mmCIF file of C-alpha atoms in Angstrom:
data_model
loop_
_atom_site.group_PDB
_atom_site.id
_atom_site.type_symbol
_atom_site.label_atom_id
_atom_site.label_comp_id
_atom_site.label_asym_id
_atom_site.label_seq_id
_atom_site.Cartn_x
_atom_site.Cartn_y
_atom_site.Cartn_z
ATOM 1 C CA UNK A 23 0.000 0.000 0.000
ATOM 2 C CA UNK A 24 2.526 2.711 0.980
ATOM 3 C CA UNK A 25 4.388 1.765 -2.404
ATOM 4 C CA UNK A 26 1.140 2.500 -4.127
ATOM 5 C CA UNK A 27 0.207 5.506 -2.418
ATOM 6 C CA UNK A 28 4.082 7.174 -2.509
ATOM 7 C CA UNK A 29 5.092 6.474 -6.176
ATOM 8 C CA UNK A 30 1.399 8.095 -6.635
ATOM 9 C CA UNK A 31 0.488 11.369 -5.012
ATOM 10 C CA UNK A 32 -2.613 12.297 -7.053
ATOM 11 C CA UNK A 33 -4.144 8.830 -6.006
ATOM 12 C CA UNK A 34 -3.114 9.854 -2.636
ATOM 13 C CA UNK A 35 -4.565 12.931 -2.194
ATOM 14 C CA UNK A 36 -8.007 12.166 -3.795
ATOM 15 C CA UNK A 37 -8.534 8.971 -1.393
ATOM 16 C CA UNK A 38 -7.313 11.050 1.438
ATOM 17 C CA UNK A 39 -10.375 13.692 0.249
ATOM 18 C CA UNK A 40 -12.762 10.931 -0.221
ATOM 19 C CA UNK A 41 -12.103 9.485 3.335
ATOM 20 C CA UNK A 42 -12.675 13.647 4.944
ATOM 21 C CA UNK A 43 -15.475 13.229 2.719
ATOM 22 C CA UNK A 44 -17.011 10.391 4.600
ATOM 23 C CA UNK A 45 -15.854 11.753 7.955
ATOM 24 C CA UNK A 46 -17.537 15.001 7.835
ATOM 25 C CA UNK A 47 -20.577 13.827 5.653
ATOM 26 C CA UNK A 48 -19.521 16.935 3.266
ATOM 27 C CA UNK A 49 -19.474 16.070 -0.589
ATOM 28 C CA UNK A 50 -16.192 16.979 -2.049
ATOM 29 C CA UNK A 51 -17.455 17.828 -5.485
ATOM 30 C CA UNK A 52 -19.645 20.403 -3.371
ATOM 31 C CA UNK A 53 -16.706 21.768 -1.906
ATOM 32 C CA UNK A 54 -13.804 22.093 -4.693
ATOM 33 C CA UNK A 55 -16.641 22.453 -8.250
ATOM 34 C CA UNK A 56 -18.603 25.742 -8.135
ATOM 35 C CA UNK A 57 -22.697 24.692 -9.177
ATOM 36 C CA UNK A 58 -22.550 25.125 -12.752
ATOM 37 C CA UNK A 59 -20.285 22.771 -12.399
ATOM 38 C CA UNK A 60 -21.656 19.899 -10.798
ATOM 39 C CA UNK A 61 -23.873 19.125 -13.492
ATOM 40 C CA UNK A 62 -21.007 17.729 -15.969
ATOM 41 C CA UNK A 63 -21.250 14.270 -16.935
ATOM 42 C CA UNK A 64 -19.795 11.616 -14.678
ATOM 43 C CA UNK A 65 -16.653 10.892 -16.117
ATOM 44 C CA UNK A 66 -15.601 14.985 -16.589
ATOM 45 C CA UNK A 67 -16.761 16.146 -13.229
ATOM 46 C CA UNK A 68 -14.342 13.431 -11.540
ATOM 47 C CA UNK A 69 -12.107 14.561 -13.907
ATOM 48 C CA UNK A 70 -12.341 17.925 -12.579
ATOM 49 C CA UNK A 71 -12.842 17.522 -9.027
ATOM 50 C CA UNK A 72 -9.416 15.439 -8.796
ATOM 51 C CA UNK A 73 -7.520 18.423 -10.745
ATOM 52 C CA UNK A 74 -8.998 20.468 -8.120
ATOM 53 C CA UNK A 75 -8.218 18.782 -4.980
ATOM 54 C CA UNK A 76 -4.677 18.131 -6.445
ATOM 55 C CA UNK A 77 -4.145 21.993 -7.174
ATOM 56 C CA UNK A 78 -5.779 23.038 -3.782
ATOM 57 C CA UNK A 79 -3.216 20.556 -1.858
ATOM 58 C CA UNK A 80 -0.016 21.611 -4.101
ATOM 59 C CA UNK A 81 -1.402 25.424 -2.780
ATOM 60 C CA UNK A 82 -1.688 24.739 0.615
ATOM 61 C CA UNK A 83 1.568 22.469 0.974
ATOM 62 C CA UNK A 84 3.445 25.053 -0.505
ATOM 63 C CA UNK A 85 1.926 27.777 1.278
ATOM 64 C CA UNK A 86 2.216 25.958 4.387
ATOM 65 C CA UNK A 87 6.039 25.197 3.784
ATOM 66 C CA UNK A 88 6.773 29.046 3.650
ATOM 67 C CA UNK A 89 4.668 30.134 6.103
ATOM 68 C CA UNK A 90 2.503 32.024 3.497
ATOM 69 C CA UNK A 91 4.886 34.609 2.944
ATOM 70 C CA UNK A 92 6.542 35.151 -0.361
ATOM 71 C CA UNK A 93 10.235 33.585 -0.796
ATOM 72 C CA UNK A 94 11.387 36.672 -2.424
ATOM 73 C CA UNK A 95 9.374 40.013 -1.269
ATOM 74 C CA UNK A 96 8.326 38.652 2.115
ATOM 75 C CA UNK A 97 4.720 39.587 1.275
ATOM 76 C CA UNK A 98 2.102 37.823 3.800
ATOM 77 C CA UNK A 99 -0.831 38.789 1.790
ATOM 78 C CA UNK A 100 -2.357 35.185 1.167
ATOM 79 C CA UNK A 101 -4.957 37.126 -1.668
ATOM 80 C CA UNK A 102 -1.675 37.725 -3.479
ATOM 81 C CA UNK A 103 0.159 34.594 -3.019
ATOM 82 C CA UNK A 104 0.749 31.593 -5.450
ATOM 83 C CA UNK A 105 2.153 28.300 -5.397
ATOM 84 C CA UNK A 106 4.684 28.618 -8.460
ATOM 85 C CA UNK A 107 5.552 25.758 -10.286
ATOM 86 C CA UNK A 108 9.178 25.079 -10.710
ATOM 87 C CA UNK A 109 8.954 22.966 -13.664
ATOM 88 C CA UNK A 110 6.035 23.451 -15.128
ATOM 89 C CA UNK A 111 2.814 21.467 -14.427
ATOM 90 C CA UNK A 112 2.325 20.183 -18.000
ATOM 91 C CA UNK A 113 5.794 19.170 -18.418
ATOM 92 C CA UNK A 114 6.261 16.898 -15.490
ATOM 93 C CA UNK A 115 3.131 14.729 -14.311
ATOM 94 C CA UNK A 116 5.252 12.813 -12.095
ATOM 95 C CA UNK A 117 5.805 16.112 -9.761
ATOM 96 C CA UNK A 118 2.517 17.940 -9.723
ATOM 97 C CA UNK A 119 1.836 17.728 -6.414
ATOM 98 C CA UNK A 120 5.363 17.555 -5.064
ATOM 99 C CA UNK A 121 6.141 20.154 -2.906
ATOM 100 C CA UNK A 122 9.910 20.569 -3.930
ATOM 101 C CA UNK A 123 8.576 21.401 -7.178
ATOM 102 C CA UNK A 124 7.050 25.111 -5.682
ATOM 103 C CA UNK A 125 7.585 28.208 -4.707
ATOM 104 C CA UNK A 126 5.604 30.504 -2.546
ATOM 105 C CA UNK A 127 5.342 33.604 -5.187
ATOM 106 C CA UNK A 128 3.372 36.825 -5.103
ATOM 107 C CA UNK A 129 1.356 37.032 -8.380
ATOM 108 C CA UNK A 130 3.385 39.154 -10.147
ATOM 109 C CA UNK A 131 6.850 37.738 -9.559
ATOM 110 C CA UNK A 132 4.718 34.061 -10.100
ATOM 111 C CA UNK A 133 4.261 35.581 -13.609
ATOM 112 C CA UNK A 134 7.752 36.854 -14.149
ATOM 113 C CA UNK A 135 8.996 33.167 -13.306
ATOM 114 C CA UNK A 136 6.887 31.008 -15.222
ATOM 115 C CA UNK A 137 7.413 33.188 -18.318
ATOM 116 C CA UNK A 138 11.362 32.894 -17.654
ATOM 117 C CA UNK A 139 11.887 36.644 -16.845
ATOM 118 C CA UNK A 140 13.470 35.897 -13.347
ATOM 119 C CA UNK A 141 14.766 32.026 -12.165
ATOM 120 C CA UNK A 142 16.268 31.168 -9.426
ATOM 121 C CA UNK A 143 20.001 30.111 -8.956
ATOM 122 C CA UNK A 144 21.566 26.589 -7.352
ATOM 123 C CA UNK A 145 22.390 29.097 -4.590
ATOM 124 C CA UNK A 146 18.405 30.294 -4.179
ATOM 125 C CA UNK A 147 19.732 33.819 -5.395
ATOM 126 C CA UNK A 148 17.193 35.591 -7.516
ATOM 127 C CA UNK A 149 18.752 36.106 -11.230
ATOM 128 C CA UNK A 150 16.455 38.680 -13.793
ATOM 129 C CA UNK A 151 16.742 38.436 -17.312
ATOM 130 C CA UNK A 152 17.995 40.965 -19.626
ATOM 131 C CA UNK A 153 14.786 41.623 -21.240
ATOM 132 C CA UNK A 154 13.650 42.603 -17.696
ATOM 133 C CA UNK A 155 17.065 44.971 -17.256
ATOM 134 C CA UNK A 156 16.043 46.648 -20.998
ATOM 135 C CA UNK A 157 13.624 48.350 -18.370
ATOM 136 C CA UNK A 158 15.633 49.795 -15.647
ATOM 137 C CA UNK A 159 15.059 53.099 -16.485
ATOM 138 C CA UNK A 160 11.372 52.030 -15.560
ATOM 139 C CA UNK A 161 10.774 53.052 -11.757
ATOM 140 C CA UNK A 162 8.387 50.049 -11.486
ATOM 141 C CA UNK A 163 10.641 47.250 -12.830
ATOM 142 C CA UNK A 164 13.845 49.188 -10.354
ATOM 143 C CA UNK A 165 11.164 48.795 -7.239
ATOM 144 C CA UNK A 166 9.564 45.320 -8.631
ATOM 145 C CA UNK A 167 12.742 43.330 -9.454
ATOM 146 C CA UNK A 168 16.097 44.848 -9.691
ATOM 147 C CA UNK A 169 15.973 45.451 -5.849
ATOM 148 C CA UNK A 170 15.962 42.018 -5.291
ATOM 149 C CA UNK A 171 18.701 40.848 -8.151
ATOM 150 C CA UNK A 172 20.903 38.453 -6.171
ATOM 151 C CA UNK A 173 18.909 37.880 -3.209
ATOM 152 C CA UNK A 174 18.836 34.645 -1.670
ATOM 153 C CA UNK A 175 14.952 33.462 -1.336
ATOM 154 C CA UNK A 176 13.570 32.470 2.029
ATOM 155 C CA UNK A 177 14.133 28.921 1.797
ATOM 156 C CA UNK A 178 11.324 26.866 3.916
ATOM 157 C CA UNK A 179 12.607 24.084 6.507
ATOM 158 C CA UNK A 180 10.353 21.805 4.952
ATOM 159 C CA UNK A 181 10.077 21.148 0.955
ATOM 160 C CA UNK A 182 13.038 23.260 -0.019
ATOM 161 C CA UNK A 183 12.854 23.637 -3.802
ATOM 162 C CA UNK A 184 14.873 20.781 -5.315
ATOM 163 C CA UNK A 185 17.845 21.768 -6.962
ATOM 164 C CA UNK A 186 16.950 19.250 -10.144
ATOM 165 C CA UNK A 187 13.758 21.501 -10.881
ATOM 166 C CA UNK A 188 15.978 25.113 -10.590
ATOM 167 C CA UNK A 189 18.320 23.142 -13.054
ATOM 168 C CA UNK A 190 15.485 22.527 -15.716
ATOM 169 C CA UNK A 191 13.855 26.671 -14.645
ATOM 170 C CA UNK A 192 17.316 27.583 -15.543
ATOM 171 C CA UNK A 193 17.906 25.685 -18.342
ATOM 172 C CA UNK A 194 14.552 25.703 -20.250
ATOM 173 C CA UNK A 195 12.379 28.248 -18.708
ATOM 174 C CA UNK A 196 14.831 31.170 -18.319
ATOM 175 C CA UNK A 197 14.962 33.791 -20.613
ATOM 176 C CA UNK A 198 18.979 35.244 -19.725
ATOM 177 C CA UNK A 199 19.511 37.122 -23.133
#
């Protein structure tokens, strides 16, 4: 069983929600699909529930890990903070839901990341791309991102991001030039 359960997290966390489920009599499809969207057929709205459960447990394990403040601005704003993929969602199904695989992120440097306009180094320093320095004239980008250029990112005692996944941000995500 643990074999079964650890080489598969998805299966994991949707048995673990199906089990609450039954514990506190309240419907997970109820809780995670918004009404117009209960109504799908049978086979989509599992379909759907599961992607939500597994993106609502990546969120709050990430979250969780960095205390809900951002790794690079210290923001504590939870309305403004996102679970950033290291290597991308679509690209690796095996590491969806694990933890190394995030980043606590405020939206906008969330954005900057998964488009490749800032990474992160092997040494969790923050690097920004050159398109990004084009704009240092620009009072925003200065305040935004060039004041933290080469700052080390809180790193969380628990699910530190995995070196392996900065490798492939670096390598494939990361806009330098």
């Amino acid at each position: 069983m643990w074999n079964e359960f650890s080489n598969n997290r998805e299966k994991l966390v949707y048995e673990a929600e199906k089990i609450i489920e039954k514990l506190t009599n309240k419907s997970v499809e109820n809780i995670y699909l918004q009404q117009e969207e209960i109504d799908y057929s049978s086979q989509d709205r599992i379909k759907l529930v599961k992607t939500r459960i597994n993106q609502n447990f990546f969120h709050s394990s990430v979250l969780s890990a960095y205390n809900n403040i951002c790794a690079i601005t210290k923001i504590k704003i939870n309305e403004f903070l996102v679970a950033s993929h290291i290597k991308p969602w679509a690209k690796d199904q095996n590491n969806r839901l694990n933890p190394h695989n995030g980043i606590c992120l405020n939206s906008i440097h969330d954005k900057a990341f998964d488009r490749g306009l800032i990474t992160i180094d092997k040494d969790y320093n923050i690097v920004i791309s050159n398109r990004l320095k084009d704009y240092y004239s620009n009072q925003f980008i200065d305040d935004v991102f060039r004041k933290y250029e080469r700052q080390k990112i809180i790193i969380p005692s628990k699910f530190e991001p995995s070196l392996e996944f900065l490798e492939y941000h670096n390598d494939v995500i990361f806009k330098g030039e």
